[in-house]
Amino acid sequence: MVLFYNCKGPQPRNYESPAMNCPQDWPEPIIRVQSVSETGASEIPNRYVKPLSERPIHAVNSSEDVNIPVINFESLFKGDDNLRRKTLNEIWEACRDWGFFQVVNHGVRPELMDRARETWREFFHQPMEVKQVYANSPKTYEGYGSRLGVEKGAILDWSDYYFLHYLPGSLKDCKKWPAQPPSCRQVIEEYGKELVKLGGKLMKVFSINLGLEEDFLQNSFGREEIGVCMRVNFYPRCPQPNLTLGLSSHSDPGGLTILLPDRVSGLQVRKDGRWITVKPVPHAFIVNIGDQIQVLSNAIYKSVEHRVAVNSAEERLSIAFFYNPKSDLLIKPAEELVTPDKPALYSPMTFDEYRRFIRTRGPRGKSQVESLKSPR
């Protein structure tokens, strides 16, 4: 569930990127993981084999009775004050202790969720020449891709993806969205509108639970000038799933992520030093805190490491929806949450500056947000 740094050249003033070197192309030829999988080979190429310490072993199996919290979002709006307080507390504990939760009865129609997932699955099963029209580059990351970071010789993840911008309007370019299948662009637009609404509701709840005005986090993100993007992850079948990962361990660099998972498990969340395999609830979204909200909350809320395991029997597809700050705003701990006993833990930084790290180096655990901590 990683997002990307945008470097499109001249932008409207409010979304201007800092000066930096933007590679025009990948350091090595791109090989689509789906194409590798479809060869039927019994071994994966060395470029996907993770070091022993990073392989998906020692995880709590999805058959065990442990899962991230599941929260009924509808309970916040039923008029029962006791039920509302109980639900607010459940979200508070999930943000503080897990950094992740699943939300049901969230207001997004189940049929739209199913249609979005199956439309994107259909895209990834289009002929390669259709998909290659949208091949991306590290200059913007928009489009059809197969790697993160521009480090030559890096060990790669077992996944392909499609990345696109939804907001702000200055970055939204529907021509960069797939034209096949024919319904794809319409589905993206409809799905995006509904997820922006849900993201706004979640931001209010997160603010209230911090003891802040309900619009605090939204205002800190730029009010209506937020950044929203989408990454659709495709994890083909893998003949040696114990040697690789669909997505390496990382915390999300943005604000808030709303994930539409597949019915097939694969997402793993780090909790108390163990990797917990998330068991998706039908028609639930998986919500997780990103680094920017961890910073704004002065680490009351936690952005948590997560990764994706793959399997040999079934492909997987998920849709990650990123709700982010306006790119040139300074993000720092809320003054209301800074006290003599708990001083500001992080130095101010714009989101553009922050996400440059993952664009160049790829996912690296929580090393980026930890490096932002103010010196004592």
Coordinates of C-alpha atoms in Angstrom, one line a residue:
M1 CA 0.0 0.0 0.0
V2 CA 2.7 2.5 -1.1
L3 CA 2.1 5.8 -2.8
F4 CA 4.5 7.7 -5.0
Y5 CA 6.2 11.0 -5.3
N6 CA 5.0 13.1 -8.2
C7 CA 7.5 15.0 -10.4
K8 CA 5.7 16.1 -13.5
G9 CA 7.6 19.3 -14.1
P10 CA 5.8 22.7 -13.8
Q11 CA 2.7 22.6 -11.7
P12 CA 0.2 25.1 -10.5
R13 CA 1.8 27.0 -7.6
N14 CA -0.1 25.2 -4.8
Y15 CA 1.3 21.9 -6.0
E16 CA 4.8 22.8 -7.0
S17 CA 7.3 20.0 -6.4
P18 CA 10.7 20.8 -4.8
A19 CA 13.7 20.9 -7.1
M20 CA 15.1 17.4 -7.5
N21 CA 16.5 15.0 -10.0
C22 CA 13.7 13.0 -11.7
P23 CA 14.9 9.9 -13.4
Q24 CA 13.4 9.6 -16.9
D25 CA 13.5 5.8 -17.0
W26 CA 14.1 2.7 -14.9
P27 CA 17.6 1.6 -14.2
E28 CA 17.0 -1.8 -15.8
P29 CA 14.5 -3.3 -18.3
I30 CA 11.1 -3.8 -16.8
I31 CA 9.8 -7.4 -16.7
R32 CA 6.1 -7.9 -15.8
V33 CA 5.7 -10.2 -12.9
Q34 CA 2.5 -11.6 -14.4
S35 CA 4.4 -12.6 -17.5
V36 CA 7.0 -14.4 -15.3
S37 CA 4.2 -16.2 -13.4
E38 CA 2.5 -17.3 -16.6
T39 CA 5.6 -19.1 -17.9
G40 CA 4.8 -21.9 -15.5
A41 CA 8.4 -22.0 -14.2
S42 CA 8.9 -23.9 -10.9
E43 CA 11.4 -21.4 -9.5
I44 CA 11.4 -17.6 -9.3
P45 CA 14.2 -15.5 -10.7
N46 CA 16.9 -14.4 -8.3
R47 CA 15.9 -10.8 -8.5
Y48 CA 12.8 -11.6 -6.5
V49 CA 14.4 -13.7 -3.8
K50 CA 14.4 -11.8 -0.5
P51 CA 17.1 -12.1 2.1
L52 CA 16.4 -14.7 4.7
S53 CA 15.5 -12.1 7.4
E54 CA 12.8 -10.6 5.1
R55 CA 11.1 -13.8 3.9
P56 CA 7.4 -14.4 5.0
I57 CA 8.1 -16.9 7.7
H58 CA 7.2 -16.7 11.4
A59 CA 3.8 -15.1 10.6
V60 CA 0.7 -15.8 12.5
N61 CA -1.4 -18.0 10.1
S62 CA -4.7 -16.7 8.9
S63 CA -6.3 -19.8 10.4
E64 CA -5.5 -18.7 13.9
D65 CA -8.0 -16.8 15.9
V66 CA -6.4 -13.3 15.7
N67 CA -7.3 -10.4 13.4
I68 CA -7.2 -6.7 13.3
P69 CA -10.2 -5.0 14.9
V70 CA -13.5 -5.0 13.0
I71 CA -15.6 -1.9 13.5
N72 CA -19.2 -1.1 12.6
F73 CA -19.0 2.4 11.2
E74 CA -22.8 2.8 11.0
S75 CA -23.0 2.8 14.8
L76 CA -21.6 6.4 14.8
F77 CA -24.7 7.7 13.1
K78 CA -27.6 5.8 14.7
G79 CA -28.5 8.4 17.4
D80 CA -27.6 6.1 20.3
D81 CA -25.1 8.1 22.4
N82 CA -23.8 5.1 24.3
L83 CA -23.3 3.1 21.1
R84 CA -21.6 6.1 19.5
R85 CA -19.2 6.5 22.4
K86 CA -18.4 2.8 22.3
T87 CA -17.6 2.9 18.6
L88 CA -15.5 6.0 19.0
N89 CA -13.5 4.2 21.7
E90 CA -13.1 1.2 19.5
I91 CA -11.6 3.3 16.7
W92 CA -9.4 5.2 19.2
E93 CA -8.0 1.9 20.5
A94 CA -7.5 0.6 17.0
C95 CA -5.6 3.7 15.9
R96 CA -3.5 3.7 19.1
D97 CA -2.7 0.0 19.4
W98 CA -2.9 -1.4 15.9
G99 CA -2.8 1.4 13.4
F100 CA -5.2 -0.8 11.4
F101 CA -8.8 -1.8 11.5
Q102 CA -11.5 -3.1 9.2
V103 CA -14.7 -1.1 8.8
V104 CA -18.1 -2.5 7.9
N105 CA -21.4 -0.7 7.1
H106 CA -19.3 2.3 5.9
G107 CA -21.8 3.7 3.4
V108 CA -20.1 2.5 0.1
R109 CA -22.3 0.2 -1.8
P110 CA -21.1 -3.5 -1.9
E111 CA -21.9 -3.7 -5.6
L112 CA -19.6 -0.8 -6.4
M113 CA -16.8 -2.4 -4.4
D114 CA -17.3 -5.7 -6.3
R115 CA -17.4 -3.8 -9.6
A116 CA -14.3 -1.9 -8.9
R117 CA -12.3 -5.0 -8.0
E118 CA -13.5 -7.0 -11.0
T119 CA -13.0 -4.2 -13.4
W120 CA -9.4 -3.9 -12.4
R121 CA -9.0 -7.7 -12.5
E122 CA -10.2 -7.6 -16.0
F123 CA -7.6 -4.9 -16.9
F124 CA -4.8 -7.0 -15.6
H125 CA -6.0 -9.9 -17.8
Q126 CA -6.0 -7.7 -20.9
P127 CA -3.4 -8.6 -23.6
M128 CA 0.1 -7.2 -22.7
E129 CA 0.1 -4.8 -25.7
V130 CA -3.1 -3.1 -24.2
K131 CA -1.5 -2.7 -20.8
Q132 CA 1.8 -1.6 -22.2
V133 CA 0.2 1.5 -23.6
Y134 CA 0.1 2.8 -20.0
A135 CA 3.6 1.7 -19.0
N136 CA 4.9 4.1 -16.3
S137 CA 8.3 5.7 -15.6
P138 CA 9.9 6.9 -12.4
K139 CA 9.3 10.5 -13.5
T140 CA 5.6 10.3 -12.3
Y141 CA 4.9 6.7 -11.5
E142 CA 1.5 7.1 -13.1
G143 CA 0.3 4.1 -15.0
Y144 CA 1.2 0.4 -15.3
G145 CA 4.2 -0.5 -13.3
S146 CA 6.2 -3.4 -11.8
R147 CA 8.8 -1.9 -9.4
L148 CA 9.3 0.7 -6.7
G149 CA 12.4 2.7 -6.3
V150 CA 15.2 3.4 -8.8
E151 CA 18.1 1.6 -7.1
K152 CA 19.9 -0.5 -9.7
G153 CA 20.2 -4.2 -8.8
A154 CA 17.5 -3.9 -6.0
I155 CA 15.6 -7.1 -5.0
L156 CA 12.1 -6.6 -6.4
D157 CA 8.6 -7.5 -5.1
W158 CA 6.4 -10.1 -6.7
S159 CA 3.7 -7.7 -8.0
D160 CA 2.5 -5.4 -10.8
Y161 CA 0.4 -2.4 -10.2
Y162 CA -1.5 0.6 -11.7
F163 CA -1.0 4.0 -10.1
L164 CA -3.2 7.1 -10.8
H165 CA -4.0 10.5 -9.4
Y166 CA -7.6 11.4 -8.4
L167 CA -7.1 14.8 -6.6
P168 CA -6.1 17.6 -6.9
G169 CA -7.8 18.4 -10.2
S170 CA -4.5 19.7 -11.6
L171 CA -3.0 16.2 -11.4
K172 CA -6.1 14.3 -12.4
D173 CA -5.7 13.1 -16.0
C174 CA -8.4 10.6 -17.1
K175 CA -6.5 9.9 -20.3
K176 CA -3.9 8.1 -18.2
W177 CA -6.6 5.9 -16.8
P178 CA -7.2 2.6 -18.6
A179 CA -9.7 2.7 -21.5
Q180 CA -10.1 -1.1 -21.3
P181 CA -12.3 -2.6 -20.1
P182 CA -14.7 0.1 -21.4
S183 CA -16.3 0.7 -17.9
C184 CA -13.0 1.3 -16.2
R185 CA -12.8 5.1 -16.3
Q186 CA -16.5 5.4 -15.1
V187 CA -15.9 3.0 -12.3
I188 CA -12.7 4.9 -11.2
E189 CA -14.6 8.1 -11.1
E190 CA -17.6 6.7 -9.1
Y191 CA -15.4 4.8 -6.7
G192 CA -13.2 7.8 -6.1
K193 CA -16.1 10.0 -5.2
E194 CA -17.4 7.6 -2.6
L195 CA -14.0 6.9 -1.1
V196 CA -13.2 10.7 -0.7
K197 CA -16.5 11.0 1.3
L198 CA -15.5 8.1 3.5
G199 CA -12.0 9.5 4.0
G200 CA -13.5 12.8 5.1
K201 CA -15.7 11.0 7.7
L202 CA -12.8 9.1 9.1
M203 CA -10.7 12.2 9.4
K204 CA -13.4 13.8 11.6
V205 CA -13.5 10.7 13.8
F206 CA -9.7 10.7 14.2
S207 CA -9.7 14.4 15.1
I208 CA -12.5 14.0 17.7
N209 CA -10.7 11.1 19.3
L210 CA -7.6 13.2 19.7
G211 CA -9.6 15.8 21.6
L212 CA -9.3 18.3 18.7
E213 CA -11.9 20.1 16.7
E214 CA -13.5 17.7 14.2
D215 CA -12.0 19.5 11.2
F216 CA -8.5 19.7 12.6
L217 CA -6.9 17.0 10.5
Q218 CA -8.8 17.9 7.4
N219 CA -7.6 21.5 7.8
S220 CA -4.1 20.4 8.4
F221 CA -4.2 18.4 5.1
G222 CA -5.3 21.5 3.2
R223 CA -9.1 21.5 3.6
E224 CA -10.5 20.8 0.1
E225 CA -7.0 20.8 -1.5
I226 CA -6.0 17.4 -0.4
G227 CA -4.1 14.9 -2.5
V228 CA -5.8 11.6 -3.4
C229 CA -4.3 8.8 -5.4
M230 CA -5.0 5.1 -6.0
R231 CA -2.7 2.1 -6.4
V232 CA -4.2 -1.1 -7.7
N233 CA -2.0 -4.1 -6.7
F234 CA -1.9 -7.3 -8.7
Y235 CA -0.1 -10.3 -7.1
P236 CA 0.2 -13.2 -9.6
R237 CA 0.5 -16.8 -8.5
C238 CA 4.1 -17.5 -7.3
P239 CA 5.8 -20.9 -7.4
Q240 CA 8.0 -20.2 -4.4
P241 CA 5.9 -17.9 -2.1
N242 CA 8.2 -18.6 0.9
L243 CA 11.1 -16.8 -0.8
T244 CA 9.6 -13.5 -1.8
L245 CA 6.9 -10.9 -0.9
G246 CA 4.2 -9.2 -3.0
L247 CA 5.1 -5.9 -1.2
S248 CA 8.0 -5.4 1.2
S249 CA 7.6 -4.2 4.7
H250 CA 6.8 -0.5 5.0
S251 CA 4.5 2.0 6.7
D252 CA 2.5 4.2 4.4
P253 CA 4.1 7.6 4.0
G254 CA 0.8 9.4 3.4
G255 CA -2.1 10.3 5.7
L256 CA -4.8 7.7 5.6
T257 CA -5.1 4.5 3.5
I258 CA -8.4 2.8 2.7
L259 CA -7.8 -0.7 1.2
L260 CA -10.3 -2.8 -0.7
P261 CA -8.9 -6.3 -0.3
D262 CA -9.4 -9.5 -2.2
R263 CA -11.2 -12.5 -0.6
V264 CA -7.7 -14.2 -0.6
S265 CA -5.6 -13.3 2.4
G266 CA -2.1 -11.8 2.0
L267 CA -1.8 -8.6 3.9
Q268 CA 0.3 -9.0 7.1
V269 CA 0.5 -6.4 9.9
R270 CA 3.3 -6.2 12.4
K271 CA 2.0 -6.4 16.0
D272 CA 4.2 -6.9 19.1
G273 CA 7.0 -8.2 16.9
R274 CA 4.8 -10.7 15.1
W275 CA 3.3 -10.7 11.6
I276 CA -0.5 -11.1 11.8
T277 CA -2.2 -12.2 8.6
V278 CA -5.3 -10.2 8.1
K279 CA -8.5 -12.1 7.5
P280 CA -10.7 -9.9 5.2
V281 CA -14.3 -9.5 6.2
P282 CA -16.7 -9.5 3.2
H283 CA -17.4 -5.9 1.9
A284 CA -15.2 -4.3 4.6
F285 CA -12.5 -1.8 3.9
I286 CA -9.1 -2.1 5.7
V287 CA -8.2 1.3 7.1
N288 CA -4.7 2.2 8.3
I289 CA -2.9 5.2 9.7
G290 CA -0.1 6.7 7.6
D291 CA 3.0 8.5 8.7
Q292 CA 1.6 12.0 8.3
I293 CA -1.2 11.3 10.8
Q294 CA 1.3 9.7 13.1
V295 CA 3.3 13.0 12.9
L296 CA 0.3 15.2 13.4
S297 CA -0.9 13.2 16.4
N298 CA 2.6 13.3 17.9
A299 CA 2.7 9.5 17.8
I300 CA -0.6 9.0 19.7
Y301 CA -1.8 7.3 16.5
K302 CA 0.6 4.7 15.0
S303 CA 1.5 4.1 11.4
V304 CA 2.3 0.4 11.4
E305 CA 4.6 -1.8 9.3
H306 CA 2.8 -4.1 6.9
R307 CA 3.7 -6.3 4.0
V308 CA 2.0 -8.6 1.5
A309 CA 2.6 -12.4 1.2
V310 CA 1.8 -14.2 -2.1
N311 CA 0.8 -17.8 -2.7
S312 CA 1.1 -20.5 -5.3
A313 CA -2.6 -21.3 -5.7
E314 CA -4.4 -18.0 -6.4
E315 CA -3.7 -14.5 -7.7
R316 CA -4.7 -11.5 -5.6
L317 CA -5.8 -8.0 -6.3
S318 CA -6.3 -5.1 -4.0
I319 CA -7.1 -1.4 -4.4
A320 CA -5.3 1.1 -2.1
F321 CA -6.8 4.5 -1.9
F322 CA -4.5 7.2 -0.4
Y323 CA -5.9 10.3 1.3
N324 CA -3.0 12.7 1.7
P325 CA -2.0 16.2 2.7
K326 CA -1.6 19.0 0.1
S327 CA 1.9 18.4 -1.1
D328 CA 3.5 21.7 -0.1
L329 CA 2.1 22.1 3.4
L330 CA 4.4 21.7 6.4
I331 CA 3.3 18.7 8.5
K332 CA 4.2 18.8 12.2
P333 CA 2.7 17.7 15.6
A334 CA -0.5 19.5 16.6
E335 CA 0.3 22.2 19.1
E336 CA -2.6 21.0 21.3
L337 CA -0.8 17.6 21.6
V338 CA 2.6 19.0 22.6
T339 CA 3.2 19.4 26.3
P340 CA 6.3 19.7 28.6
D341 CA 5.9 16.0 29.4
K342 CA 5.5 15.1 25.7
P343 CA 7.4 17.5 23.5
A344 CA 7.1 17.5 19.7
L345 CA 8.6 14.3 18.5
Y346 CA 9.0 15.3 14.8
S347 CA 10.5 18.1 12.9
P348 CA 8.3 19.9 10.3
M349 CA 8.5 18.7 6.7
T350 CA 6.3 19.0 3.6
F351 CA 4.7 15.8 2.2
D352 CA 6.6 16.3 -1.1
E353 CA 9.9 16.3 0.8
Y354 CA 8.8 13.3 2.9
R355 CA 7.7 11.0 0.1
R356 CA 10.8 11.5 -1.9
F357 CA 12.4 8.8 0.2
I358 CA 10.2 6.0 -0.8
R359 CA 10.2 7.1 -4.5
T360 CA 14.0 6.7 -4.7
R361 CA 14.7 3.9 -2.2
G362 CA 11.5 1.8 -2.2
P363 CA 9.7 0.4 0.9
R364 CA 12.1 0.3 3.9
G365 CA 10.0 -0.5 7.0
K366 CA 9.5 2.5 9.3
S367 CA 13.0 4.0 8.7
Q368 CA 11.7 7.2 7.1
V369 CA 9.3 8.3 9.9
E370 CA 11.8 7.3 12.5
S371 CA 14.5 9.4 10.8
L372 CA 12.2 12.4 11.1
K373 CA 12.2 12.5 14.9
S374 CA 13.5 15.7 16.4
P375 CA 16.9 15.4 18.1
R376 CA 16.8 15.4 21.9

